[in-house]
Tab-separated table of C-alpha atoms in Angstrom:
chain	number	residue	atom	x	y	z
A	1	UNK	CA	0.000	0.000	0.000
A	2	UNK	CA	3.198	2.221	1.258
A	3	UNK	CA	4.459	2.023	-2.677
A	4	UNK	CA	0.824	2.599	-4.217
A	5	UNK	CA	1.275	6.210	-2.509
A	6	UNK	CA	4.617	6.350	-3.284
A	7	UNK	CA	3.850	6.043	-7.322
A	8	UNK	CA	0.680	8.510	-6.864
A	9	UNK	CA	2.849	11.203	-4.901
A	10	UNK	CA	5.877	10.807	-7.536
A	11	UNK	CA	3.091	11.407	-10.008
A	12	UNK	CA	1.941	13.839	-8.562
A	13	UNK	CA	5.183	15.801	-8.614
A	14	UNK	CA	6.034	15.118	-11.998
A	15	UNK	CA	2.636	16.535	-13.022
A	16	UNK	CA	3.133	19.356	-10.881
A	17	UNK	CA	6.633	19.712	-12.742
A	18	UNK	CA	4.718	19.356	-16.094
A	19	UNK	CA	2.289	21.701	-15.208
A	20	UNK	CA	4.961	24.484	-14.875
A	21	UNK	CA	6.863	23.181	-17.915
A	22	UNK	CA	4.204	23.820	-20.376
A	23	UNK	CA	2.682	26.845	-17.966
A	24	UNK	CA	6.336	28.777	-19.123
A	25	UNK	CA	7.680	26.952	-22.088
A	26	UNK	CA	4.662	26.360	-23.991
A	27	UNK	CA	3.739	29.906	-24.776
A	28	UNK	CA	7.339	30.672	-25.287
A	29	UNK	CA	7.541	27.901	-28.045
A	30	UNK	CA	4.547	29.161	-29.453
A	31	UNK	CA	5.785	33.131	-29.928
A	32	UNK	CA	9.106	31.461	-31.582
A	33	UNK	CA	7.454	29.165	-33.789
A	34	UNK	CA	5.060	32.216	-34.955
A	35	UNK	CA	7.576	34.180	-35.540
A	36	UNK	CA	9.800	31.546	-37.521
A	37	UNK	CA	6.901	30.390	-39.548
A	38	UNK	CA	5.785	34.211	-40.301
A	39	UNK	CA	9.817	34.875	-41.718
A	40	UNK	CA	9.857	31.741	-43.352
A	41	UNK	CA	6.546	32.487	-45.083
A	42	UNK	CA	7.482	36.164	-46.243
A	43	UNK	CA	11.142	35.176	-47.194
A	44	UNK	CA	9.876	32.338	-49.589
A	45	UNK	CA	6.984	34.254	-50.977
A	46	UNK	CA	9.807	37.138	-52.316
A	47	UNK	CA	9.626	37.036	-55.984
A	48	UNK	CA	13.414	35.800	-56.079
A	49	UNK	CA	12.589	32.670	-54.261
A	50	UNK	CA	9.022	32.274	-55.166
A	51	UNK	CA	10.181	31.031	-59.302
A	52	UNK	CA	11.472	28.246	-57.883
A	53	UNK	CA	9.239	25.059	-57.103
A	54	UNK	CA	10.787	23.885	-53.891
A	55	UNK	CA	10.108	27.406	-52.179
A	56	UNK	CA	6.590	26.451	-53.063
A	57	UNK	CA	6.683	23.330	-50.919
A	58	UNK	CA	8.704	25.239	-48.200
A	59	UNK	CA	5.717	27.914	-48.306
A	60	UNK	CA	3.015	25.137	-47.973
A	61	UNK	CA	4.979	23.670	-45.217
A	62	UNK	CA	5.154	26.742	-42.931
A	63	UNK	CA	1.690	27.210	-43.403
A	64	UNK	CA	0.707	23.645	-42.272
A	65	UNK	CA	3.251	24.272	-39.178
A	66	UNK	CA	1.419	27.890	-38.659
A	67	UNK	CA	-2.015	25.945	-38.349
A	68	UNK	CA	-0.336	23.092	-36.346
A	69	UNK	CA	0.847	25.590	-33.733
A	70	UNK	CA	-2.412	26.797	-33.405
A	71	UNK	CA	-4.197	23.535	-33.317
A	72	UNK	CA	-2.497	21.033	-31.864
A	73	UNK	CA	0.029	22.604	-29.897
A	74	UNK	CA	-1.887	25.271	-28.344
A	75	UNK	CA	-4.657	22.971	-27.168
A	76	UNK	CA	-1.675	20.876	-25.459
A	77	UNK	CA	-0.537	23.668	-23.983
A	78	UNK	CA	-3.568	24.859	-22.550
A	79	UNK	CA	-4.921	21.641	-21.425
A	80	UNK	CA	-1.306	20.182	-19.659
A	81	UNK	CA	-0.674	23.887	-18.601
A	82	UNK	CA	-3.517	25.966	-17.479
A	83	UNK	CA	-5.669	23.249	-17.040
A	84	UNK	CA	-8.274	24.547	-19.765
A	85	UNK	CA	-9.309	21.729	-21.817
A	86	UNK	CA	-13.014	22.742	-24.142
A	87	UNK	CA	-12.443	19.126	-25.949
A	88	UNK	CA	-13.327	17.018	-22.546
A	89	UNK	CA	-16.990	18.516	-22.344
A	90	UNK	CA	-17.452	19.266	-26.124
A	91	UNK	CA	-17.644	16.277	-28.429
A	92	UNK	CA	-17.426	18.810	-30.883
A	93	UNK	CA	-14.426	20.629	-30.486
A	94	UNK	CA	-12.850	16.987	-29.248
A	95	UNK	CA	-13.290	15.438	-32.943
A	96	UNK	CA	-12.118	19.031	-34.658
A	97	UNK	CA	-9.093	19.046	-32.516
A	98	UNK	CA	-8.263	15.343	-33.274
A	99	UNK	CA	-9.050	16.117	-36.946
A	100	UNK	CA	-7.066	19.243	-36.871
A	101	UNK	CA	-3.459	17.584	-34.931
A	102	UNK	CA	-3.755	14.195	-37.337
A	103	UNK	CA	-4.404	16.743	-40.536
A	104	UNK	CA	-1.531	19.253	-40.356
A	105	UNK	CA	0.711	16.779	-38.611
A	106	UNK	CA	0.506	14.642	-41.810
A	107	UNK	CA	0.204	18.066	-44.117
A	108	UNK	CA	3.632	19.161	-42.374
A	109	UNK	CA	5.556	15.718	-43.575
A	110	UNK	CA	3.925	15.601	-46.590
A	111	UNK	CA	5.594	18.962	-47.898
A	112	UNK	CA	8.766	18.330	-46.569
A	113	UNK	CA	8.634	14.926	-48.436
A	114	UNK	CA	7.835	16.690	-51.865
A	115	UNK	CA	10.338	19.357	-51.178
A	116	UNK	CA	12.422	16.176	-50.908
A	117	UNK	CA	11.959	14.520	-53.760
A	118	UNK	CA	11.707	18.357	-55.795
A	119	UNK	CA	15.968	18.183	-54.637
A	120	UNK	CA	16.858	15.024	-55.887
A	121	UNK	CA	15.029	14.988	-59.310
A	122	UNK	CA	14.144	18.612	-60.198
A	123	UNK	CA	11.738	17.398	-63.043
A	124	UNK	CA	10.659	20.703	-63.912
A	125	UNK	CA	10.909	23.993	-63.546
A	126	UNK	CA	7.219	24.912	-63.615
A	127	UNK	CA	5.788	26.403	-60.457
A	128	UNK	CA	2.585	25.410	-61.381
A	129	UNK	CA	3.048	22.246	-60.893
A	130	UNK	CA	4.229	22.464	-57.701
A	131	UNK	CA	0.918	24.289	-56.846
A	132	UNK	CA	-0.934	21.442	-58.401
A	133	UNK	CA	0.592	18.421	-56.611
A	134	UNK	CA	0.171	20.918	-53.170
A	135	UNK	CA	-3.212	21.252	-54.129
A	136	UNK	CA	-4.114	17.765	-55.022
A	137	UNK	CA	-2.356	16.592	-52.131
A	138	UNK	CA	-3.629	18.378	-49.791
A	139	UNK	CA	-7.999	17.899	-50.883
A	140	UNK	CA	-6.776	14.340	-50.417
A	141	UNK	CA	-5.203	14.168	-47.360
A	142	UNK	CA	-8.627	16.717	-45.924
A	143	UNK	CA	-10.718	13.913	-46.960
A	144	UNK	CA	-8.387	11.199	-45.978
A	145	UNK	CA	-8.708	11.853	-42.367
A	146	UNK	CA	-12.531	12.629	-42.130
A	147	UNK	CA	-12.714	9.575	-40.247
A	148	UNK	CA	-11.333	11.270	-37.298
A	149	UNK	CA	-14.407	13.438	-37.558
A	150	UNK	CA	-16.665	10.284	-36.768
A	151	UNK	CA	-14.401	7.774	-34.837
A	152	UNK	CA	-13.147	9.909	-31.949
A	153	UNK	CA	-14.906	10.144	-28.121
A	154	UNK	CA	-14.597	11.740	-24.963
A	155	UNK	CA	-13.258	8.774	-22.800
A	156	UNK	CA	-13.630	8.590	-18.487
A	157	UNK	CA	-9.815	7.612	-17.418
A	158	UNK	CA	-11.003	7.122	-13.932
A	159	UNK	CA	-13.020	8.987	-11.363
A	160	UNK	CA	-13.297	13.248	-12.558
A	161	UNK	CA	-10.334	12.564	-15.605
A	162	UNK	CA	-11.748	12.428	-18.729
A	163	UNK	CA	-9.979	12.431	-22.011
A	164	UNK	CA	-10.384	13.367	-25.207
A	165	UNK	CA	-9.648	10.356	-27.630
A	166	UNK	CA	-10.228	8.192	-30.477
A	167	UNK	CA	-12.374	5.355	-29.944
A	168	UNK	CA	-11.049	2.077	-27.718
A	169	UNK	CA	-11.178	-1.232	-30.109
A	170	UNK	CA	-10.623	-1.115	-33.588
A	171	UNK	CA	-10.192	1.960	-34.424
A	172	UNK	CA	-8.076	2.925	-31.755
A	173	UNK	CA	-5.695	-0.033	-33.405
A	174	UNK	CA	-5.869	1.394	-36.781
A	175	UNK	CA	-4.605	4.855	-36.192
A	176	UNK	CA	-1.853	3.776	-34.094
A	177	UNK	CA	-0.654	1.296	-37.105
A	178	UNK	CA	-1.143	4.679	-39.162
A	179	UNK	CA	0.400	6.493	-36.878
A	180	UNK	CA	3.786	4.568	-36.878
A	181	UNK	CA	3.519	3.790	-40.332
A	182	UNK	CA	3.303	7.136	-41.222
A	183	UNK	CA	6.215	8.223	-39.406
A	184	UNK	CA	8.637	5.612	-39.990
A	185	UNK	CA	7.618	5.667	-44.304
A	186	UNK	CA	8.230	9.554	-43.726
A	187	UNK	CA	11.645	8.957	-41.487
A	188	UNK	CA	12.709	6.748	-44.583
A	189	UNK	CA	12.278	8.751	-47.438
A	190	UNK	CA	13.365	12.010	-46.405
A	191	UNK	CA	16.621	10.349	-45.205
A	192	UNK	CA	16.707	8.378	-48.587
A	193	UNK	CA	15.648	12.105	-50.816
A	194	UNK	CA	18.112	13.554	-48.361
A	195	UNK	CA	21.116	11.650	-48.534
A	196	UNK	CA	20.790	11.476	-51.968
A	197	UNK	CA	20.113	15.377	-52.652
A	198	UNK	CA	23.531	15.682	-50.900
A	199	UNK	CA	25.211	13.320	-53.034
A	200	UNK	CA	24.478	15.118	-56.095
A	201	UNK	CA	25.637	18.123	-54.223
A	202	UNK	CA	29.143	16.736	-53.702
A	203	UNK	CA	29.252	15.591	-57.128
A	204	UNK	CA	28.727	18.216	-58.090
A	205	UNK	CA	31.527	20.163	-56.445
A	206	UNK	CA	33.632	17.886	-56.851
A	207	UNK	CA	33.171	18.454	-60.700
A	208	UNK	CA	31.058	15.474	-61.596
A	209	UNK	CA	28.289	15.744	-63.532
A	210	UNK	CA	24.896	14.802	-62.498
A	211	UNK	CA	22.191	13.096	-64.172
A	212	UNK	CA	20.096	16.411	-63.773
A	213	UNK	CA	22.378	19.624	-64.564
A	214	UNK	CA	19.586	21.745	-63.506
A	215	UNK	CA	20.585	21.205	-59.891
A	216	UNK	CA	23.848	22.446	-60.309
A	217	UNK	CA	22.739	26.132	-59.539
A	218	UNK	CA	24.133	28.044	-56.425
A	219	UNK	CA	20.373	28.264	-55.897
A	220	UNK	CA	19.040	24.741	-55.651
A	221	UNK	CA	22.460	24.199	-53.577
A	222	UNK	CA	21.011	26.441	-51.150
A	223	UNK	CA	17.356	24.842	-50.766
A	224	UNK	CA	19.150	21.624	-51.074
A	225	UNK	CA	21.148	22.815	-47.510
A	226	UNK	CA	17.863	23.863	-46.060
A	227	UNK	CA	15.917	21.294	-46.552
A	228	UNK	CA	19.105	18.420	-45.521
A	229	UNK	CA	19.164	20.114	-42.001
A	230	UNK	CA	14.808	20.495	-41.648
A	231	UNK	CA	14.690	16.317	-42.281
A	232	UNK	CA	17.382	16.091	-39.531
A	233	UNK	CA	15.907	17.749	-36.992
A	234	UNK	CA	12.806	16.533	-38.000
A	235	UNK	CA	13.895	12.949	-38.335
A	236	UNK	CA	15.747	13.455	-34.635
A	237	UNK	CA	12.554	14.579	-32.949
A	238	UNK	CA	10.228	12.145	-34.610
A	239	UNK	CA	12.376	9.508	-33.365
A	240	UNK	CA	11.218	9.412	-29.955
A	241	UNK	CA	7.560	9.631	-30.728
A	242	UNK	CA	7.674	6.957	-32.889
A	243	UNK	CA	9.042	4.729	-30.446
A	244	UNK	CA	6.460	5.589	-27.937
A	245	UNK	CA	3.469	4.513	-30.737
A	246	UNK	CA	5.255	1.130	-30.747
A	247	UNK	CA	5.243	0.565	-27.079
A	248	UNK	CA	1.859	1.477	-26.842
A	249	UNK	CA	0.756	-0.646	-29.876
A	250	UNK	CA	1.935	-3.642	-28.048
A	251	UNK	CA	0.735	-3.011	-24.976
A	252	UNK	CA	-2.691	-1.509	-26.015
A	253	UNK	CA	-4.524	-4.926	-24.604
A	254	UNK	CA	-2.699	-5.226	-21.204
A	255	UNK	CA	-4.326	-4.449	-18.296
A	256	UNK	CA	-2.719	-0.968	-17.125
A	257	UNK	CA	-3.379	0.269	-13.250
A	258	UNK	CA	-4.378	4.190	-12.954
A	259	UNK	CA	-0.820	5.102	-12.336
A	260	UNK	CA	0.608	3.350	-15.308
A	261	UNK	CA	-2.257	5.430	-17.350
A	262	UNK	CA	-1.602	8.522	-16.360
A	263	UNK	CA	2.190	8.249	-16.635
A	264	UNK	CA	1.270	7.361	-20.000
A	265	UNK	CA	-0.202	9.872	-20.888
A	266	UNK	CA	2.468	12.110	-19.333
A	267	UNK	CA	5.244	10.602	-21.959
A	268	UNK	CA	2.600	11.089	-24.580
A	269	UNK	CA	2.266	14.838	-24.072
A	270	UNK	CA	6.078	15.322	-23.887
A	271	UNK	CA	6.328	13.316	-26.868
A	272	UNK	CA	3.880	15.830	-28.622
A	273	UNK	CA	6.067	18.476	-27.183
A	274	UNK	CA	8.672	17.489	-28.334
A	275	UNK	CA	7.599	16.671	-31.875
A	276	UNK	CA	6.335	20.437	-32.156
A	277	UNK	CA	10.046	21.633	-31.928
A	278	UNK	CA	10.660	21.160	-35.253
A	279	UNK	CA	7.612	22.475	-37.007
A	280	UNK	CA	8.755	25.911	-34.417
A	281	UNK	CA	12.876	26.053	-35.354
A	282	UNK	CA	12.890	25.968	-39.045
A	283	UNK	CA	13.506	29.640	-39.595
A	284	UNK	CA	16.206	29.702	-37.732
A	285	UNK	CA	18.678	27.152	-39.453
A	286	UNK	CA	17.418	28.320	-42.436
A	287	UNK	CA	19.482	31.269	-41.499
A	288	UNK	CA	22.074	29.271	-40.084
A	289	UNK	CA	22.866	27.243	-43.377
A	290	UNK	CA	21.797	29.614	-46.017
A	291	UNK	CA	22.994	32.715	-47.322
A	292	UNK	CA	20.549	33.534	-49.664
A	293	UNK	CA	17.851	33.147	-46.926
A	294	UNK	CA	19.728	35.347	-44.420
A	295	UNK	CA	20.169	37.720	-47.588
A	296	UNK	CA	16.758	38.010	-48.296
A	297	UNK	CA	15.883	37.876	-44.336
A	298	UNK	CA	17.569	41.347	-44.035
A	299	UNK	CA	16.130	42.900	-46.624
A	300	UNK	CA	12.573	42.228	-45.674
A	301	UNK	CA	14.137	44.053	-41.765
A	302	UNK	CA	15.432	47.078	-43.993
A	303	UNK	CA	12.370	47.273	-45.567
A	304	UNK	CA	14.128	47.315	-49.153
């Protein structure tokens, strides 16, 4: 009985350390992942930039990371922070949010993949068409997850804790099988498109000649850079969330005490946390690794 109280008080503290953690840090995250997304957004919508397909994909990216912020991360913060949680008592706003997190979670990778694949091929060099796979790709993946609009419920924990959740059984099964499916397919190409975009770079400076010569431009060198270092830190902080959906995919039909639940769900909202880094950093190794963004950067703060 004298270690039952020991877990609940220990749990108890960590929440209480939690609480704080996402009471100061959370809104801090949010005000630098605004402002990144807001400079990455005006800096690849400059006409210089903007002719070139891949700045399209960035573009579509930091909006999908603008709406995640506001979605998904802010209802995390509000809920593990300031204890303010609308989705518990609002079916509602509990299948939106769900919706919402799943949606520009997916949207987010999705970009960065075709920004991927736009560095090692470079097929063309019409924008349009990079508006038209966005496009396409984007009414699909809305309708993809519609089923989160249906499928998801307001579930009772224990006694006064209720969460906001997809559906136990089936369902719950499928989207964690999505869910690390999704992840580890998207931790495999962009390494794959991202190792190989930085082969052809050393190739190329090296002298050789690629397969594509249209990649050979100081330019595409640049996005090339950007992109390399966005699947890292991506890749790094997607790491630990996927191997949280594993553990709970195998234990999803074991009998769990209170404790183990709520310590679960603990490492789940860190692992959200954590995964939000990313979409909230990006601006600022773009200006790390490229010139041309840091070029551009300062003439949007001179006003020129």
């Amino acid at each position: 009985m004298s270690m039952h109280s020991s877990l609940s008080s220990l749990i108890a503290i960590i929440n209480s350390v939690i609480y704080y953690f996402y009471e100061i840090g959370g809104p801090v995250l949010m005000v630098i992942g605004t402002v990144a997304c807001t400079i990455n957004l005006i800096v690849f919508s400059q006409k210089t930039l903007r002719k070139n397909p891949c700045s399209i994909y960035f573009i579509a990216f930091n909006i999908a990371n603008f709406f995640y912020i506001y979605s998904s991360l802010l209802a995390l913060i509000l809920s593990a922070g300031y204890n303010v949680n609308p989705s518990v008592y609002n079916l509602i706003i509990c299948r939106l949010r769900l919706y919402a997190s799943l949606l520009f979670d997916c949207l987010s990778a999705f970009y960065l993949i075709l920004a991927s694949i736009d560095r090692v091929f470079i097929t063309t060099r019409n924008v349009r068409y990079a508006y038209k796979v966005v496009i396409i790709g984007t009414l699909f993946w809305f309708v993809f997850h519609s089923h989160t609009l249906i499928f998801s419920d307001i579930i009772q924990i224990h006694y006064n804790y209720f969460l906001c959740y997809y559906q136990l059984g089936d369902y719950l099964s499928f989207i964690g099988y999505y869910s690390i499916i999704k992840e580890i397919t998207t931790l495999l190409l962009l390494t794959i498109c991202g190792l190989w975009s930085m082969a052809n770079i050393r190739k190329t400076c090296c002298g050789v000649v690629v397969a594509n010569p249209k990649s050979n431009s100081p330019k595409d060198r640049q996005f090339s850079f950007m992109l390399f270092i966005n699947v890292i830190i991506h890749g790094l902080f997607s790491l630990v969330f996927v191997i949280f959906l594993i553990y709970q995919q195998i234990t999803q039909n074991q009998v769990k005490s209170i404790e183990q639940q709520q310590i679960e769900v603990i490492i789940r909202n860190l692992c959200l946390f954590n995964a939000s880094i990313p979409v909230c950093i990006s601006c600022y190794t773009n200006l790390l690794v490229s010139k041309k963004f840091r070029s551009e950067a300062k003439k949007i703060r001179l006003c020129k």
